[in-house]
mmCIF file of C-alpha atoms and ligand atoms in Angstrom:
data_model
loop_
_atom_site.group_PDB
_atom_site.id
_atom_site.type_symbol
_atom_site.label_atom_id
_atom_site.label_comp_id
_atom_site.label_asym_id
_atom_site.label_seq_id
_atom_site.Cartn_x
_atom_site.Cartn_y
_atom_site.Cartn_z
ATOM 1 C CA MET S 22 130.495 49.773 60.497
ATOM 2 C CA ASP S 23 126.862 49.761 59.353
ATOM 3 C CA ILE S 24 124.707 46.995 60.757
ATOM 4 C CA ILE S 25 121.261 45.483 60.271
ATOM 5 C CA LEU S 26 119.360 44.184 63.272
ATOM 6 C CA VAL S 27 116.935 41.291 62.735
ATOM 7 C CA VAL S 28 114.222 40.855 65.364
ATOM 8 C CA ASN S 29 111.968 37.851 65.973
ATOM 9 C CA ALA S 30 109.695 38.541 68.938
ATOM 10 C CA GLY S 31 107.555 35.909 70.678
ATOM 11 C CA SER S 32 105.359 35.982 73.761
ATOM 12 C CA SER S 33 108.158 35.642 76.324
ATOM 13 C CA SER S 34 111.331 35.929 74.299
ATOM 14 C CA LEU S 35 112.954 38.329 71.903
ATOM 15 C CA LYS S 36 115.436 36.755 69.507
ATOM 16 C CA PHE S 37 117.768 38.930 67.496
ATOM 17 C CA GLU S 38 120.687 38.726 65.102
ATOM 18 C CA VAL S 39 123.078 41.374 63.910
ATOM 19 C CA PHE S 40 124.530 41.469 60.403
ATOM 20 C CA THR S 41 127.212 43.750 59.049
ATOM 21 C CA ILE S 42 126.545 45.180 55.607
ATOM 22 C CA GLU S 43 130.081 45.873 54.467
ATOM 23 C CA GLY S 44 131.402 43.474 51.839
ATOM 24 C CA GLY S 45 128.056 41.639 51.682
ATOM 25 C CA LEU S 46 125.814 40.605 54.539
ATOM 26 C CA SER S 47 127.589 38.626 57.210
ATOM 27 C CA ARG S 48 126.414 37.569 60.640
ATOM 28 C CA LEU S 49 128.088 39.242 63.614
ATOM 29 C CA MET S 50 126.082 37.915 66.527
ATOM 30 C CA LYS S 51 122.976 36.119 67.612
ATOM 31 C CA GLY S 52 121.130 36.536 70.887
ATOM 32 C CA GLN S 53 117.937 36.386 72.823
ATOM 33 C CA MET S 54 116.263 37.875 75.840
ATOM 34 C CA GLU S 55 114.248 35.058 77.422
ATOM 35 C CA GLY S 56 111.929 34.977 80.409
ATOM 36 C CA ILE S 57 110.560 38.475 79.762
ATOM 37 C CA GLY S 58 108.488 39.561 82.776
ATOM 38 C CA THR S 59 109.449 36.501 84.834
ATOM 39 C CA ALA S 60 113.184 35.756 84.829
ATOM 40 C CA PRO S 61 114.782 37.890 82.102
ATOM 41 C CA HIS S 62 118.022 36.456 80.773
ATOM 42 C CA LEU S 63 120.080 37.979 77.975
ATOM 43 C CA ARG S 64 122.351 35.618 76.090
ATOM 44 C CA VAL S 65 124.389 36.691 73.080
ATOM 45 C CA LYS S 66 126.966 34.778 71.077
ATOM 46 C CA GLY S 67 129.313 35.987 68.356
ATOM 47 C CA ALA S 68 129.422 34.368 64.919
ATOM 48 C CA ASP S 69 132.377 32.275 66.172
ATOM 49 C CA GLY S 70 130.335 31.008 69.148
ATOM 50 C CA ALA S 71 132.091 33.225 71.733
ATOM 51 C CA VAL S 72 129.794 34.282 74.576
ATOM 52 C CA LEU S 73 129.264 38.062 74.379
ATOM 53 C CA ALA S 74 126.587 38.329 77.065
ATOM 54 C CA ASP S 75 125.053 36.060 79.689
ATOM 55 C CA GLU S 76 123.156 38.326 82.076
ATOM 56 C CA THR S 77 120.124 37.943 84.289
ATOM 57 C CA HIS S 78 117.902 40.975 84.801
ATOM 58 C CA ASP S 79 115.324 42.141 87.310
ATOM 59 C CA PRO S 80 111.820 41.223 86.060
ATOM 60 C CA ALA S 81 110.637 44.702 87.096
ATOM 61 C CA ALA S 82 113.204 46.222 84.726
ATOM 62 C CA VAL S 83 112.162 43.967 81.795
ATOM 63 C CA PRO S 84 108.419 43.521 82.290
ATOM 64 C CA ASP S 85 107.402 43.320 78.620
ATOM 65 C CA LEU S 86 108.566 43.193 75.006
ATOM 66 C CA PRO S 87 109.058 46.964 74.531
ATOM 67 C CA ALA S 88 111.275 47.007 77.627
ATOM 68 C CA ALA S 89 113.185 43.968 76.333
ATOM 69 C CA MET S 90 113.676 45.710 72.973
ATOM 70 C CA ASN S 91 114.997 48.835 74.679
ATOM 71 C CA HIS S 92 117.362 46.734 76.769
ATOM 72 C CA VAL S 93 118.723 44.911 73.750
ATOM 73 C CA GLY S 94 119.027 48.239 71.899
ATOM 74 C CA ALA S 95 121.006 49.771 74.764
ATOM 75 C CA TRP S 96 123.248 46.698 75.012
ATOM 76 C CA LEU S 97 123.919 46.827 71.273
ATOM 77 C CA ARG S 98 124.761 50.546 71.306
ATOM 78 C CA GLU S 99 127.288 49.911 74.053
ATOM 79 C CA GLN S 100 128.826 46.856 72.447
ATOM 80 C CA HIS S 101 128.647 47.969 68.885
ATOM 81 C CA PRO S 102 128.991 51.664 68.307
ATOM 82 C CA GLY S 103 128.439 51.269 64.513
ATOM 83 C CA THR S 104 125.489 52.790 62.687
ATOM 84 C CA LEU S 105 122.191 50.973 62.787
ATOM 85 C CA ALA S 106 121.206 51.114 59.110
ATOM 86 C CA GLY S 107 117.897 49.299 59.504
ATOM 87 C CA VAL S 108 115.868 46.799 61.486
ATOM 88 C CA GLY S 109 114.090 43.815 59.927
ATOM 89 C CA HIS S 110 111.228 42.169 61.806
ATOM 90 C CA ARG S 111 109.686 38.772 61.418
ATOM 91 C CA VAL S 112 105.944 39.404 61.327
ATOM 92 C CA VAL S 113 103.715 36.369 61.182
ATOM 93 C CA HIS S 114 100.834 37.852 59.219
ATOM 94 C CA GLY S 115 100.809 40.012 56.128
ATOM 95 C CA GLY S 116 97.083 39.356 55.675
ATOM 96 C CA PRO S 117 95.575 39.161 52.193
ATOM 97 C CA ASP S 118 97.395 42.280 50.954
ATOM 98 C CA TYR S 119 101.116 42.118 51.730
ATOM 99 C CA GLU S 120 102.741 39.920 49.148
ATOM 100 C CA ARG S 121 106.278 41.062 49.899
ATOM 101 C CA PRO S 122 108.281 42.694 52.716
ATOM 102 C CA VAL S 123 107.494 46.350 53.313
ATOM 103 C CA LEU S 124 109.087 49.469 54.818
ATOM 104 C CA LEU S 125 107.136 50.366 57.924
ATOM 105 C CA ASP S 126 105.333 53.640 58.436
ATOM 106 C CA GLU S 127 102.216 54.562 60.410
ATOM 107 C CA THR S 128 99.865 53.497 57.615
ATOM 108 C CA VAL S 129 101.469 50.072 57.240
ATOM 109 C CA LEU S 130 101.582 49.593 61.011
ATOM 110 C CA ALA S 131 97.882 50.399 61.247
ATOM 111 C CA ASP S 132 97.222 47.802 58.519
ATOM 112 C CA LEU S 133 99.258 45.180 60.339
ATOM 113 C CA GLU S 134 97.375 45.907 63.529
ATOM 114 C CA ARG S 135 94.153 45.123 61.655
ATOM 115 C CA TYR S 136 95.516 41.576 61.220
ATOM 116 C CA VAL S 137 95.851 41.000 64.973
ATOM 117 C CA PRO S 138 92.534 39.054 65.067
ATOM 118 C CA LEU S 139 93.978 36.701 62.417
ATOM 119 C CA ALA S 140 96.975 35.849 64.633
ATOM 120 C CA PRO S 141 96.101 37.053 68.146
ATOM 121 C CA LEU S 142 98.873 35.056 69.840
ATOM 122 C CA HIS S 143 101.696 36.201 67.577
ATOM 123 C CA GLN S 144 100.988 39.431 65.683
ATOM 124 C CA PRO S 145 100.860 41.741 68.762
ATOM 125 C CA ASN S 146 104.232 40.403 69.933
ATOM 126 C CA ASN S 147 105.727 40.939 66.485
ATOM 127 C CA LEU S 148 104.491 44.527 66.366
ATOM 128 C CA ALA S 149 105.461 45.607 69.905
ATOM 129 C CA PRO S 150 109.232 45.951 69.228
ATOM 130 C CA ILE S 151 108.491 47.945 66.059
ATOM 131 C CA ARG S 152 106.606 50.531 68.107
ATOM 132 C CA ALA S 153 109.329 50.550 70.776
ATOM 133 C CA ILE S 154 112.019 51.289 68.196
ATOM 134 C CA ARG S 155 109.888 53.957 66.472
ATOM 135 C CA GLN S 156 109.563 55.728 69.799
ATOM 136 C CA PHE S 157 113.284 55.994 70.471
ATOM 137 C CA ARG S 158 114.855 55.764 67.029
ATOM 138 C CA ALA S 159 112.285 57.154 64.607
ATOM 139 C CA ASP S 160 115.159 57.858 62.200
ATOM 140 C CA VAL S 161 115.976 54.156 61.703
ATOM 141 C CA PRO S 162 114.142 52.488 58.807
ATOM 142 C CA GLN S 163 112.267 49.331 59.785
ATOM 143 C CA VAL S 164 111.048 46.534 57.553
ATOM 144 C CA ALA S 165 108.370 43.900 58.157
ATOM 145 C CA CYS S 166 108.968 40.459 56.597
ATOM 146 C CA PHE S 167 105.963 38.165 56.646
ATOM 147 C CA ASP S 168 105.613 34.415 57.133
ATOM 148 C CA THR S 169 102.668 34.484 54.746
ATOM 149 C CA SER S 170 104.050 36.427 51.739
ATOM 150 C CA PHE S 171 105.810 33.579 49.982
ATOM 151 C CA HIS S 172 102.499 31.729 49.663
ATOM 152 C CA HIS S 173 100.714 34.710 48.186
ATOM 153 C CA GLY S 174 100.604 33.267 44.684
ATOM 154 C CA HIS S 175 98.489 30.231 45.640
ATOM 155 C CA SER S 176 95.490 29.667 43.389
ATOM 156 C CA ALA S 177 92.044 30.655 44.639
ATOM 157 C CA VAL S 178 91.109 26.967 44.649
ATOM 158 C CA ALA S 179 93.976 26.234 47.032
ATOM 159 C CA ASP S 180 93.299 29.241 49.260
ATOM 160 C CA HIS S 181 89.598 28.690 49.893
ATOM 161 C CA TYR S 182 87.766 26.853 52.631
ATOM 162 C CA ALA S 183 84.406 25.436 51.609
ATOM 163 C CA ILE S 184 82.400 27.917 53.673
ATOM 164 C CA PRO S 185 80.281 30.814 52.389
ATOM 165 C CA GLU S 186 82.303 33.170 50.211
ATOM 166 C CA HIS S 187 81.896 36.284 52.355
ATOM 167 C CA PHE S 188 84.224 34.711 54.934
ATOM 168 C CA PHE S 189 86.989 34.583 52.320
ATOM 169 C CA ALA S 190 86.478 38.274 51.590
ATOM 170 C CA GLU S 191 86.896 39.113 55.262
ATOM 171 C CA GLY S 192 90.164 37.174 55.458
ATOM 172 C CA VAL S 193 89.201 33.614 56.403
ATOM 173 C CA ARG S 194 91.463 31.847 53.939
ATOM 174 C CA ARG S 195 94.416 29.494 53.764
ATOM 175 C CA TYR S 196 97.506 31.684 54.075
ATOM 176 C CA GLY S 197 100.332 29.236 54.790
ATOM 177 C CA PHE S 198 103.289 30.066 57.048
ATOM 178 C CA HIS S 199 107.064 29.421 57.438
ATOM 179 C CA GLY S 200 107.316 31.462 54.224
ATOM 180 C CA LEU S 201 110.697 33.036 55.013
ATOM 181 C CA SER S 202 112.203 29.596 55.495
ATOM 182 C CA TYR S 203 110.708 28.315 52.237
ATOM 183 C CA GLU S 204 111.790 31.409 50.356
ATOM 184 C CA TYR S 205 115.352 30.930 51.585
ATOM 185 C CA VAL S 206 115.418 27.233 50.617
ATOM 186 C CA ALA S 207 113.771 27.910 47.236
ATOM 187 C CA GLY S 208 116.439 30.554 46.627
ATOM 188 C CA ARG S 209 119.236 28.049 47.292
ATOM 189 C CA LEU S 210 117.941 25.279 45.054
ATOM 190 C CA PRO S 211 119.042 26.718 41.671
ATOM 191 C CA GLU S 212 122.590 26.784 42.993
ATOM 192 C CA LEU S 213 122.542 23.498 44.977
ATOM 193 C CA ALA S 214 120.353 21.301 42.765
ATOM 194 C CA PRO S 215 119.869 23.086 39.427
ATOM 195 C CA ASP S 216 118.331 20.060 37.689
ATOM 196 C CA VAL S 217 115.377 19.848 40.116
ATOM 197 C CA ALA S 218 115.036 23.536 41.104
ATOM 198 C CA GLY S 219 112.764 24.196 38.128
ATOM 199 C CA GLY S 220 110.647 21.119 38.847
ATOM 200 C CA ARG S 221 108.231 19.786 41.464
ATOM 201 C CA VAL S 222 109.662 19.965 44.970
ATOM 202 C CA ILE S 223 108.320 19.512 48.493
ATOM 203 C CA VAL S 224 110.210 21.322 51.232
ATOM 204 C CA ALA S 225 109.661 19.952 54.739
ATOM 205 C CA HIS S 226 110.271 22.563 57.434
ATOM 206 C CA LEU S 227 110.458 20.295 60.475
ATOM 207 C CA GLY S 228 111.261 22.249 63.636
ATOM 208 C CA SER S 229 109.190 22.888 66.733
ATOM 209 C CA GLY S 230 106.658 24.204 64.223
ATOM 210 C CA ALA S 231 106.346 21.945 61.186
ATOM 211 C CA SER S 232 104.871 22.188 57.722
ATOM 212 C CA LEU S 233 105.370 21.138 54.117
ATOM 213 C CA CYS S 234 105.416 23.472 51.116
ATOM 214 C CA ALA S 235 104.907 22.459 47.475
ATOM 215 C CA LEU S 236 107.217 24.351 45.111
ATOM 216 C CA SER S 237 106.552 24.408 41.406
ATOM 217 C CA ALA S 238 109.570 25.915 39.614
ATOM 218 C CA GLY S 239 110.546 27.600 42.890
ATOM 219 C CA ARG S 240 107.115 29.129 43.593
ATOM 220 C CA SER S 241 104.875 28.002 46.446
ATOM 221 C CA ILE S 242 101.627 26.521 45.162
ATOM 222 C CA GLU S 243 100.428 24.705 48.294
ATOM 223 C CA SER S 244 101.172 24.469 52.021
ATOM 224 C CA THR S 245 99.991 22.201 54.809
ATOM 225 C CA LEU S 246 99.367 25.275 56.971
ATOM 226 C CA GLY S 247 96.221 27.309 56.464
ATOM 227 C CA PHE S 248 94.409 30.091 58.309
ATOM 228 C CA THR S 249 96.651 29.688 61.357
ATOM 229 C CA ALA S 250 99.869 27.834 62.116
ATOM 230 C CA LEU S 251 97.826 24.989 63.617
ATOM 231 C CA ASP S 252 96.898 22.976 60.538
ATOM 232 C CA GLY S 253 98.635 20.156 58.701
ATOM 233 C CA LEU S 254 101.362 18.203 60.479
ATOM 234 C CA PRO S 255 101.348 17.533 64.209
ATOM 235 C CA MET S 256 104.100 19.690 65.728
ATOM 236 C CA GLY S 257 106.034 19.920 69.016
ATOM 237 C CA THR S 258 102.992 21.085 70.973
ATOM 238 C CA ARG S 259 100.397 21.920 68.260
ATOM 239 C CA CYS S 260 97.846 19.396 67.105
ATOM 240 C CA GLY S 261 98.041 19.805 63.328
ATOM 241 C CA GLN S 262 95.035 18.850 61.245
ATOM 242 C CA ILE S 263 92.040 17.982 63.383
ATOM 243 C CA ASP S 264 88.377 17.466 62.553
ATOM 244 C CA PRO S 265 86.675 20.778 63.483
ATOM 245 C CA GLY S 266 84.025 18.572 65.105
ATOM 246 C CA VAL S 267 86.527 17.748 67.843
ATOM 247 C CA ILE S 268 86.764 21.441 68.735
ATOM 248 C CA LEU S 269 82.957 21.713 68.813
ATOM 249 C CA TYR S 270 82.810 18.634 71.045
ATOM 250 C CA LEU S 271 85.343 20.106 73.483
ATOM 251 C CA LEU S 272 83.450 23.400 73.652
ATOM 252 C CA ASP S 273 79.936 22.039 73.690
ATOM 253 C CA GLN S 274 80.098 18.669 75.429
ATOM 254 C CA LYS S 275 83.171 19.044 77.642
ATOM 255 C CA GLY S 276 82.361 22.617 78.650
ATOM 256 C CA MET S 277 85.871 23.836 77.924
ATOM 257 C CA THR S 278 86.336 27.567 77.421
ATOM 258 C CA VAL S 279 87.763 28.966 74.193
ATOM 259 C CA HIS S 280 90.910 29.833 76.109
ATOM 260 C CA GLU S 281 91.281 26.268 77.418
ATOM 261 C CA VAL S 282 90.816 24.801 73.952
ATOM 262 C CA GLN S 283 93.335 27.274 72.572
ATOM 263 C CA ASP S 284 95.884 26.236 75.200
ATOM 264 C CA LEU S 285 95.189 22.580 74.487
ATOM 265 C CA ILE S 286 95.699 22.747 70.729
ATOM 266 C CA TYR S 287 98.637 25.199 70.747
ATOM 267 C CA LYS S 288 100.571 24.139 73.824
ATOM 268 C CA GLU S 289 99.561 20.683 75.037
ATOM 269 C CA SER S 290 99.088 18.670 71.854
ATOM 270 C CA GLY S 291 101.337 17.340 69.083
ATOM 271 C CA LEU S 292 104.352 15.276 70.129
ATOM 272 C CA LYS S 293 104.038 16.530 73.700
ATOM 273 C CA GLY S 294 100.378 15.608 74.011
ATOM 274 C CA LEU S 295 100.682 12.221 72.325
ATOM 275 C CA SER S 296 103.795 11.093 74.159
ATOM 276 C CA GLY S 297 103.030 12.694 77.509
ATOM 277 C CA ILE S 298 106.817 13.018 77.723
ATOM 278 C CA SER S 299 108.249 15.838 75.623
ATOM 279 C CA ASN S 300 107.823 18.033 72.592
ATOM 280 C CA ASP S 301 111.474 17.516 71.690
ATOM 281 C CA VAL S 302 112.239 14.866 69.089
ATOM 282 C CA ARG S 303 115.692 14.292 70.612
ATOM 283 C CA VAL S 304 114.141 13.311 73.944
ATOM 284 C CA LEU S 305 111.557 11.065 72.269
ATOM 285 C CA LEU S 306 114.190 9.302 70.158
ATOM 286 C CA GLU S 307 116.141 8.476 73.300
ATOM 287 C CA SER S 308 113.153 7.378 75.341
ATOM 288 C CA ALA S 309 112.322 3.686 75.746
ATOM 289 C CA GLU S 310 108.669 4.498 76.561
ATOM 290 C CA PRO S 311 106.200 3.070 74.006
ATOM 291 C CA ALA S 312 104.291 6.375 74.005
ATOM 292 C CA ALA S 313 107.421 8.195 72.787
ATOM 293 C CA GLY S 314 107.786 5.762 69.893
ATOM 294 C CA PHE S 315 104.095 6.049 69.090
ATOM 295 C CA ALA S 316 104.219 9.872 68.968
ATOM 296 C CA LEU S 317 107.131 9.719 66.515
ATOM 297 C CA ASP S 318 105.376 7.050 64.412
ATOM 298 C CA HIS S 319 102.309 9.279 64.202
ATOM 299 C CA PHE S 320 104.433 12.310 63.243
ATOM 300 C CA VAL S 321 106.178 10.353 60.468
ATOM 301 C CA TYR S 322 102.888 8.841 59.253
ATOM 302 C CA ARG S 323 101.270 12.288 58.977
ATOM 303 C CA ILE S 324 104.298 13.671 57.117
ATOM 304 C CA GLY S 325 103.950 10.797 54.634
ATOM 305 C CA LEU S 326 100.205 11.421 54.177
ATOM 306 C CA ASN S 327 100.667 15.150 53.715
ATOM 307 C CA ALA S 328 103.551 14.591 51.297
ATOM 308 C CA GLY S 329 101.158 12.522 49.183
ATOM 309 C CA MET S 330 98.675 15.397 49.226
ATOM 310 C CA LEU S 331 101.270 17.939 48.152
ATOM 311 C CA ALA S 332 102.678 15.604 45.497
ATOM 312 C CA ALA S 333 99.128 15.485 44.115
ATOM 313 C CA SER S 334 98.991 19.286 44.051
ATOM 314 C CA LEU S 335 102.207 19.258 41.990
ATOM 315 C CA GLY S 336 101.130 16.376 39.729
ATOM 316 C CA GLY S 337 104.201 14.336 40.735
ATOM 317 C CA LEU S 338 107.427 14.910 42.597
ATOM 318 C CA ASP S 339 111.084 15.418 41.641
ATOM 319 C CA ALA S 340 112.655 16.253 44.999
ATOM 320 C CA PHE S 341 111.941 16.296 48.724
ATOM 321 C CA VAL S 342 113.980 18.702 50.869
ATOM 322 C CA PHE S 343 114.515 18.396 54.632
ATOM 323 C CA THR S 344 115.115 21.564 56.637
ATOM 324 C CA ALA S 345 114.861 23.140 60.174
ATOM 325 C CA GLY S 346 115.834 21.554 63.526
ATOM 326 C CA ILE S 347 114.593 18.003 62.925
ATOM 327 C CA GLY S 348 115.100 17.958 59.161
ATOM 328 C CA GLU S 349 118.671 19.248 59.348
ATOM 329 C CA ASN S 350 119.870 17.293 62.382
ATOM 330 C CA SER S 351 118.173 13.917 62.630
ATOM 331 C CA PRO S 352 119.307 11.146 60.249
ATOM 332 C CA ASP S 353 116.964 8.812 62.101
ATOM 333 C CA MET S 354 113.847 10.897 61.410
ATOM 334 C CA ARG S 355 114.932 11.535 57.818
ATOM 335 C CA ALA S 356 115.289 7.787 57.265
ATOM 336 C CA ARG S 357 111.830 7.080 58.689
ATOM 337 C CA ILE S 358 110.259 9.791 56.557
ATOM 338 C CA ALA S 359 112.142 8.677 53.436
ATOM 339 C CA ALA S 360 110.723 5.169 53.907
ATOM 340 C CA ARG S 361 107.237 6.727 53.640
ATOM 341 C CA LEU S 362 108.263 8.291 50.321
ATOM 342 C CA GLU S 363 109.403 5.086 48.628
ATOM 343 C CA TRP S 364 106.188 4.854 46.603
ATOM 344 C CA LEU S 365 107.125 8.278 45.174
ATOM 345 C CA GLY S 366 110.481 6.865 44.066
ATOM 346 C CA ALA S 367 112.683 7.669 47.082
ATOM 347 C CA LYS S 368 115.762 5.539 47.729
ATOM 348 C CA LEU S 369 117.775 6.717 50.709
ATOM 349 C CA ASP S 370 121.557 6.405 50.771
ATOM 350 C CA PRO S 371 122.186 5.536 54.452
ATOM 351 C CA ASP S 372 125.799 6.762 54.437
ATOM 352 C CA SER S 373 125.026 10.183 52.940
ATOM 353 C CA ASN S 374 122.078 10.439 55.303
ATOM 354 C CA ALA S 375 124.244 9.655 58.337
ATOM 355 C CA ARG S 376 126.728 12.339 57.210
ATOM 356 C CA GLY S 377 123.951 14.837 56.528
ATOM 357 C CA ASP S 378 125.134 15.453 52.945
ATOM 358 C CA LEU S 379 123.277 17.791 50.631
ATOM 359 C CA VAL S 380 122.023 14.806 48.589
ATOM 360 C CA ILE S 381 120.967 11.827 50.706
ATOM 361 C CA SER S 382 119.312 9.689 48.003
ATOM 362 C CA THR S 383 121.096 7.077 45.896
ATOM 363 C CA PRO S 384 122.166 8.028 42.346
ATOM 364 C CA ASP S 385 119.368 5.856 40.868
ATOM 365 C CA SER S 386 116.637 7.242 43.166
ATOM 366 C CA ARG S 387 113.740 8.636 41.098
ATOM 367 C CA LEU S 388 113.013 11.115 43.887
ATOM 368 C CA ARG S 389 115.932 13.310 44.920
ATOM 369 C CA LEU S 390 116.246 13.641 48.701
ATOM 370 C CA LEU S 391 118.069 16.749 49.882
ATOM 371 C CA VAL S 392 119.078 18.403 53.160
ATOM 372 C CA VAL S 393 119.231 22.199 52.923
ATOM 373 C CA PRO S 394 119.735 24.161 56.165
ATOM 374 C CA THR S 395 117.373 27.112 56.361
ATOM 375 C CA ASP S 396 118.225 30.670 57.407
ATOM 376 C CA GLU S 397 115.162 32.818 58.035
ATOM 377 C CA GLU S 398 117.177 35.598 59.673
ATOM 378 C CA LEU S 399 119.500 35.987 56.695
ATOM 379 C CA MET S 400 116.408 36.142 54.468
ATOM 380 C CA ILE S 401 115.042 38.986 56.642
ATOM 381 C CA ALA S 402 118.402 40.785 56.594
ATOM 382 C CA ARG S 403 118.487 40.566 52.780
ATOM 383 C CA HIS S 404 114.973 41.932 52.403
ATOM 384 C CA THR S 405 115.743 44.708 54.872
ATOM 385 C CA LEU S 406 118.912 45.711 53.067
ATOM 386 C CA SER S 407 117.247 45.786 49.680
ATOM 387 C CA LEU S 408 114.329 47.908 50.933
ATOM 388 C CA ILE S 409 116.445 50.445 52.828
ATOM 389 C CA ARG S 410 118.677 50.861 49.775
ATOM 390 C CA ALA S 411 115.799 51.142 47.313
HETATM 391 P P1 LIG G 752 112.160 26.504 65.955
HETATM 392 O O1 LIG G 752 111.035 25.946 65.154
HETATM 393 O O2 LIG G 752 111.833 26.758 67.389
HETATM 394 O O3 LIG G 752 112.948 27.593 65.278
HETATM 395 P P2 LIG G 752 114.159 24.521 65.227
HETATM 396 O O4 LIG G 752 113.924 24.610 63.766
HETATM 397 O O5 LIG G 752 115.524 24.828 65.734
HETATM 398 O O6 LIG G 752 113.134 25.328 66.100
HETATM 399 O O7 LIG G 752 113.745 23.053 65.694
HETATM 400 C C1 LIG G 752 113.737 22.719 67.039
HETATM 401 C C2 LIG G 752 113.423 21.243 67.181
HETATM 402 O O8 LIG G 752 114.350 20.486 66.390
HETATM 403 C C3 LIG G 752 113.601 20.732 68.593
HETATM 404 O O9 LIG G 752 112.427 20.817 69.323
HETATM 405 C C4 LIG G 752 113.988 19.293 68.391
HETATM 406 O O10 LIG G 752 112.815 18.502 68.451
HETATM 407 C C5 LIG G 752 114.519 19.220 66.989
HETATM 408 N N1 LIG G 752 115.940 18.845 66.923
HETATM 409 C C6 LIG G 752 117.018 19.645 67.023
HETATM 410 N N2 LIG G 752 118.153 18.920 66.925
HETATM 411 C C7 LIG G 752 117.778 17.630 66.777
HETATM 412 C C8 LIG G 752 118.466 16.389 66.618
HETATM 413 N N3 LIG G 752 119.781 16.321 66.615
HETATM 414 N N4 LIG G 752 117.729 15.272 66.498
HETATM 415 C C9 LIG G 752 116.394 15.305 66.505
HETATM 416 N N5 LIG G 752 115.682 16.443 66.631
HETATM 417 C C10 LIG G 752 116.361 17.583 66.775
#
């Protein structure tokens, strides 16, 4: 049985999913190696939820991402003797040039390495497993799928910062991220909500990372994320939009190092920083602490503000779509956000919202409210299949 492996590599974890190709793409299993270099733990579950692996490993045997990739590869070969037809990787940055997924070769890899300075925390981790696989299985085609590509069609006006033009030429521009999620959701709309799919839609990807994307007839025209995945909405641990003067103040007046500021705005801010309790919305919803409530109020307020901004980019709004961990699973957060969209015509149907139906607005709501679960891995598997068959 031919399979496609989808890889999503982060700094200390390697997530993967396996799809069979026969009879259309279908998911076989989903797993991750966590605690790479510290307390490696491989967990894999089948599509039916059955536990296929739950193993701890010696940190010396899994010190880094290439080692983790080799481990997962060996485990897969043992468990699944089928043919590996291709590997699809989530790669955060396609830079200014890559407007669609691409088959990897040395030239492309060298290009993607040039984008490391644009995403120093993520791009090297995304590229490491590609190199590891090339070393041992050079025969297997690999595909890079970018978080930026879907936003490639943004207008120059939308993509610029108001700084001297030569910075734009060297890559300092608003790229936008979560593109694979938005592409998946945009692809589902014609089938799920044909009357609004061709119109003006905001998709809210609300997970541990969070952003909004403005879709005009299914194409991204604006995003709340920009040069990095820090901008726009406050997130689990990232600050979201912040006056650049605050960063200058921290560096200049507080004597913080660049590394300390980086840690602060990526790992200690957002819901975690504001609440002082947790980055997890579930924990904050259950907490009786005023700071937990305040962090959630701020999050909802900023989503409302940013929705207004994106509605302006679209010249009005026909639908608002909730997706990702918070958007798909929390009726409470959806209700709070919907209340911020009333001026745009939103009327929530509390019963459909509680059930998590596809449509959660009332029939007479001017703004359609939808819940559409995302599937970035399936999107990567599809791109991979189409490129290896081309
Ligand atoms: P990632 O961005 O890491 O892929 P997800 O899209 O799965 O993550 O989102 C993870 C976040 O979703 C969690 O941090 C949590 O805050 C939130 N979440 C998941 N389930 C619920 C729920 N039932 N209620 C509220 N928030 C939830």
